[in-house]
JSON list of C-alpha atoms in Angstrom, two decimals:
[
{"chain": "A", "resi": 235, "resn": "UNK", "atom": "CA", "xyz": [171.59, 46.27, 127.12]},
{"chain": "A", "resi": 236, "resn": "UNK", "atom": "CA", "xyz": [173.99, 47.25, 129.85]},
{"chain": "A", "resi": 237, "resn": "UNK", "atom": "CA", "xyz": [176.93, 46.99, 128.17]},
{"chain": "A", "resi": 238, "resn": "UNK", "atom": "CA", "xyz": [175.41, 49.54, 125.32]},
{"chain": "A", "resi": 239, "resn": "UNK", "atom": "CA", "xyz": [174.95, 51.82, 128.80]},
{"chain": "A", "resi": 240, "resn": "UNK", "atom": "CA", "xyz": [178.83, 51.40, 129.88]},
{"chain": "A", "resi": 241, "resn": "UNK", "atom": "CA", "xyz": [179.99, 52.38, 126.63]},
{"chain": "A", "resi": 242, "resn": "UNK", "atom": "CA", "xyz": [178.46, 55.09, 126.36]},
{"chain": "A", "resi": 243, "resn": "UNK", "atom": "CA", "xyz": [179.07, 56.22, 130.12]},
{"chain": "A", "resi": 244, "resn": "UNK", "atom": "CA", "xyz": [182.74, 55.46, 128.82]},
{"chain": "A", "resi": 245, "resn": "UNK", "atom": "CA", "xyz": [182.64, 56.99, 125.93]},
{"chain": "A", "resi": 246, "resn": "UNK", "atom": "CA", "xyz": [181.08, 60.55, 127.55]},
{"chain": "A", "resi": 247, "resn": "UNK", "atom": "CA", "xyz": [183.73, 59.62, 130.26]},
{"chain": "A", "resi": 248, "resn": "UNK", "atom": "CA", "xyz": [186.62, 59.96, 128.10]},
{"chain": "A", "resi": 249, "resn": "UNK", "atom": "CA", "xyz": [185.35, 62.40, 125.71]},
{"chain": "A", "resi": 250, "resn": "UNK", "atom": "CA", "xyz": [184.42, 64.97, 128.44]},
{"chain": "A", "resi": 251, "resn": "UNK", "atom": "CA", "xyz": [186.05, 67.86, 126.10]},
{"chain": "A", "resi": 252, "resn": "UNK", "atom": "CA", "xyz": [184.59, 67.10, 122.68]},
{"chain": "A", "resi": 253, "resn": "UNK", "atom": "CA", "xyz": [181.22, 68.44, 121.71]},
{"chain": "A", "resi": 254, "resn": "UNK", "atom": "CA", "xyz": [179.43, 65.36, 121.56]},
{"chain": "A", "resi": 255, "resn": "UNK", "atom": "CA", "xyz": [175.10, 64.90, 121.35]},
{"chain": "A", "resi": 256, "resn": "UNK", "atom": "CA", "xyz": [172.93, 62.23, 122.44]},
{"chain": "A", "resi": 257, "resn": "UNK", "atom": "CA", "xyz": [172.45, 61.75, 118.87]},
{"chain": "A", "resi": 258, "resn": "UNK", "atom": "CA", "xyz": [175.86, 61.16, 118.22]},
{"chain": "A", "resi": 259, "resn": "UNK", "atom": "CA", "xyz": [176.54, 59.23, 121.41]},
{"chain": "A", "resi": 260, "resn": "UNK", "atom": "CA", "xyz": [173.27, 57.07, 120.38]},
{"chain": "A", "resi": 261, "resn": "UNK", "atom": "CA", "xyz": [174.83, 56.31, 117.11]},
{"chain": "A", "resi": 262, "resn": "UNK", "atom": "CA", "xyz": [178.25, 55.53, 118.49]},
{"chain": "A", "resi": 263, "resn": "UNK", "atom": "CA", "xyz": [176.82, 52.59, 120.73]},
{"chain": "A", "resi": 264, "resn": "UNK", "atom": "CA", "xyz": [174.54, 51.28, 118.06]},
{"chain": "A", "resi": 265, "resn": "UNK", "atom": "CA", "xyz": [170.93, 52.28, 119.32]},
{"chain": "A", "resi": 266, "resn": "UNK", "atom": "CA", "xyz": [168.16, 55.31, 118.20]},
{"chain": "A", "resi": 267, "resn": "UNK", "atom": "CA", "xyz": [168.48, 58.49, 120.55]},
{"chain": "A", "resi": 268, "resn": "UNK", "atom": "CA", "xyz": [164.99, 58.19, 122.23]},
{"chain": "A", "resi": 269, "resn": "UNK", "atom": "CA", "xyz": [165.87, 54.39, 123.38]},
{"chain": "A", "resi": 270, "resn": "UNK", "atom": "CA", "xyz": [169.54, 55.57, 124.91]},
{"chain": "A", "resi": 271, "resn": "UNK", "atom": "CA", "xyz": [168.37, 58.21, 126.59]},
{"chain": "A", "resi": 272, "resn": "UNK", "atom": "CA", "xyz": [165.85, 55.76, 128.43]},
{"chain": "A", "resi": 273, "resn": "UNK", "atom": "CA", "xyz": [167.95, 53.31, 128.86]},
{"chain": "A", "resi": 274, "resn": "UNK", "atom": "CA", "xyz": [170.28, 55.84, 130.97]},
{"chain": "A", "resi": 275, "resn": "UNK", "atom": "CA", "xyz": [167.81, 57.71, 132.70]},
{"chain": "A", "resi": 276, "resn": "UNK", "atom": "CA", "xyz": [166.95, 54.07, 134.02]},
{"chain": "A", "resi": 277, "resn": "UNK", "atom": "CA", "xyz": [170.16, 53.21, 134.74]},
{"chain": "A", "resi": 278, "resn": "UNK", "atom": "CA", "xyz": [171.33, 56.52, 136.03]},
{"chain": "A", "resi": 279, "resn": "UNK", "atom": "CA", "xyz": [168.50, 58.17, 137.23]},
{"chain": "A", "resi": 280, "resn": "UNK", "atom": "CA", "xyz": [169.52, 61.17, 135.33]},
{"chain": "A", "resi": 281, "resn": "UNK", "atom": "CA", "xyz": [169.41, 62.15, 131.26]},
{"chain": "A", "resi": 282, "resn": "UNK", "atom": "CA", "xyz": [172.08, 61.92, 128.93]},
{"chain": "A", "resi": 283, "resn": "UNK", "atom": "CA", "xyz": [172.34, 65.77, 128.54]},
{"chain": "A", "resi": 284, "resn": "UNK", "atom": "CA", "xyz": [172.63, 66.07, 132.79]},
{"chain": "A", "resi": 285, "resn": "UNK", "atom": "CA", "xyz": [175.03, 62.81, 132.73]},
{"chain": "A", "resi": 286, "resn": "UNK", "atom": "CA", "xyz": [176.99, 64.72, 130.03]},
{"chain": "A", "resi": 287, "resn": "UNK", "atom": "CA", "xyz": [176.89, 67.48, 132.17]},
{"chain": "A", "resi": 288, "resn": "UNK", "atom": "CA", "xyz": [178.13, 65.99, 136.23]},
{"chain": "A", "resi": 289, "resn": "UNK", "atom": "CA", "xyz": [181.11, 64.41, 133.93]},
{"chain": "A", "resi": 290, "resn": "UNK", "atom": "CA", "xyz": [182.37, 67.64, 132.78]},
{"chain": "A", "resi": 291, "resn": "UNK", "atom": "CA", "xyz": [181.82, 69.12, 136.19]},
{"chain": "A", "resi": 292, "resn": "UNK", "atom": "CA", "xyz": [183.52, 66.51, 137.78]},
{"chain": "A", "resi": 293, "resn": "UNK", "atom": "CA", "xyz": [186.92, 66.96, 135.53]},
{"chain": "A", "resi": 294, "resn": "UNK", "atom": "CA", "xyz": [186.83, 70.80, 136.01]},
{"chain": "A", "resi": 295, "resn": "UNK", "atom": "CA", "xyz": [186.50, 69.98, 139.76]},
{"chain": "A", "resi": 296, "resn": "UNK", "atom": "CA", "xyz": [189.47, 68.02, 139.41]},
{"chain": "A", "resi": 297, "resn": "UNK", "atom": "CA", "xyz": [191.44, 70.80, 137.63]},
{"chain": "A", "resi": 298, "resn": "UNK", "atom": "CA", "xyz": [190.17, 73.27, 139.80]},
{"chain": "A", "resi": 299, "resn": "UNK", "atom": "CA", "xyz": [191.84, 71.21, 142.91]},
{"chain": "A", "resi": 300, "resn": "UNK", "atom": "CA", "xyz": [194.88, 70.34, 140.85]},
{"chain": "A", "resi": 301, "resn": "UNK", "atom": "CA", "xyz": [196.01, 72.93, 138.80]},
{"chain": "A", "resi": 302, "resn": "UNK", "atom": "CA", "xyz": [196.25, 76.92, 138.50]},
{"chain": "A", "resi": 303, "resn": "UNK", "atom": "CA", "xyz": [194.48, 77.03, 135.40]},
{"chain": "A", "resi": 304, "resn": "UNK", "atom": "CA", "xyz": [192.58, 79.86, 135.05]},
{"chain": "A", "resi": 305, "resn": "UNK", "atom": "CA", "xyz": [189.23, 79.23, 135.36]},
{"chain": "A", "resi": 306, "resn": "UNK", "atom": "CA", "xyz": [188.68, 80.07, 131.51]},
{"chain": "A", "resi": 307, "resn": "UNK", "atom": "CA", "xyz": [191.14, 77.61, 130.60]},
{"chain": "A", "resi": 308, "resn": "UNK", "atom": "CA", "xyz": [189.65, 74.88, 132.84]},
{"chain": "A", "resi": 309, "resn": "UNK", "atom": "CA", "xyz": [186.07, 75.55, 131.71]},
{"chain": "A", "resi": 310, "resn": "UNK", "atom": "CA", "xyz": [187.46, 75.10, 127.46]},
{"chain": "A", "resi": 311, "resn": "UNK", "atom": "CA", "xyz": [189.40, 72.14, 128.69]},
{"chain": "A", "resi": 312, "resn": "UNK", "atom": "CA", "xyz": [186.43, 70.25, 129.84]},
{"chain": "A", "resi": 313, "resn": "UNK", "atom": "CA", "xyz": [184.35, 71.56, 126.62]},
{"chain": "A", "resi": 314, "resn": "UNK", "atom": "CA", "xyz": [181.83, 73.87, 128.20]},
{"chain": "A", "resi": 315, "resn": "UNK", "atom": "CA", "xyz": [181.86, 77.42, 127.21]},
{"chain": "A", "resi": 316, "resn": "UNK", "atom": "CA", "xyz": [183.60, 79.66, 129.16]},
{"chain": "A", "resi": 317, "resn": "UNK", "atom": "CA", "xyz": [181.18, 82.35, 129.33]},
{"chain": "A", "resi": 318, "resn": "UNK", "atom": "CA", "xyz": [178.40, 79.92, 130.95]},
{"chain": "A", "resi": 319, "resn": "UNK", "atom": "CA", "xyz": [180.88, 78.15, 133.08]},
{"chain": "A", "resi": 320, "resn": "UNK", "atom": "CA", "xyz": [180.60, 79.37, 136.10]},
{"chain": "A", "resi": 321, "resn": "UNK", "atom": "CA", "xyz": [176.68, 79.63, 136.31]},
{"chain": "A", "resi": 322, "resn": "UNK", "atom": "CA", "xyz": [176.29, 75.81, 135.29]},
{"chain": "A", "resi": 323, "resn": "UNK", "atom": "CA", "xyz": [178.96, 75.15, 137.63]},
{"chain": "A", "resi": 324, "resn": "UNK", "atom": "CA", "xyz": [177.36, 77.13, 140.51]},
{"chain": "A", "resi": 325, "resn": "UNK", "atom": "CA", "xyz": [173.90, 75.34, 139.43]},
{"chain": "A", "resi": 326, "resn": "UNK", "atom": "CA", "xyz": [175.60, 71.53, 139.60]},
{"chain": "A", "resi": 327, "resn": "UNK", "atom": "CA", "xyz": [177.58, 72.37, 142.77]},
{"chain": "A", "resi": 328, "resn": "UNK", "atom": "CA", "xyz": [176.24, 75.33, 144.74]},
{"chain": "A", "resi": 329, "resn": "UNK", "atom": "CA", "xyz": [179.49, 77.92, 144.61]},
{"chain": "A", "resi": 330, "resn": "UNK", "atom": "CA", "xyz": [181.18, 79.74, 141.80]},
{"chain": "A", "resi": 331, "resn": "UNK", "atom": "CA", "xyz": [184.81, 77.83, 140.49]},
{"chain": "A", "resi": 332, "resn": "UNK", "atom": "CA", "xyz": [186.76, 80.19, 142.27]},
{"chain": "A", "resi": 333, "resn": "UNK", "atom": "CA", "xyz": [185.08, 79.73, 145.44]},
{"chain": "A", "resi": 334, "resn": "UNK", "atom": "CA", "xyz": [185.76, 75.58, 145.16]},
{"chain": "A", "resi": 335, "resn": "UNK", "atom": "CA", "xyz": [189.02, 76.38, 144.27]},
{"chain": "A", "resi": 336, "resn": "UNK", "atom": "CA", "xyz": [189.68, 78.46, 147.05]},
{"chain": "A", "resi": 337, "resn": "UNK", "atom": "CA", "xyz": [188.06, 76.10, 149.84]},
{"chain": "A", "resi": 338, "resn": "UNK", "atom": "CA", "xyz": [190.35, 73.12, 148.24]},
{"chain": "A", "resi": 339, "resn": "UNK", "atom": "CA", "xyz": [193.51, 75.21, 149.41]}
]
């Protein structure tokens, strides 16, 4: 069932913006919800919602280093609101988006 796994890790890969569920991610690569979320916490160590997650944090990393956005901006361009950014962000990677942007200089 790997290759149900890798599409989906694609699929939440390039779809890091869109509001997408494990439900809907489930359906997409053919399985029930309860049976992809196992099969990625085995594979990944992590659940689908957290996997989800590390993506999106990833791109806004990348964004943050890269661009000028404003941090608003970066946080609707990677689909998490921007009210709650910078907390989740601080939670995933242990400083606020300004600080990481500022230490990339």
């Amino acid at each position: 069932m790997i290759t149900a796994i890798q599409k989906a890790i694609e699929l939440m890969e390039n779809h890091f913006s869109e509001a997408l569920n494990t439900q809907e991610i489930a359906n997409i690569i053919g399985v029930q919800r309860s049976y992809f979320s196992t099969l990625l916490k085995a594979h990944t160590g992590i659940s689908p919602y957290r996997y989800f997650m590390q993506v999106r944090i990833r791109k806004a990393c990348a964004l943050l280093e890269d661009s000028e956005m404003p941090v608003a901006d970066v946080a609707e361009a990677v689909g998490l609101n921007a009210q709650n950014f910078s907390r989740t962000f601080k939670r995933e990677i242990g400083i606020t988006p300004r600080e990481y942007r500022n230490n990339k200089k």
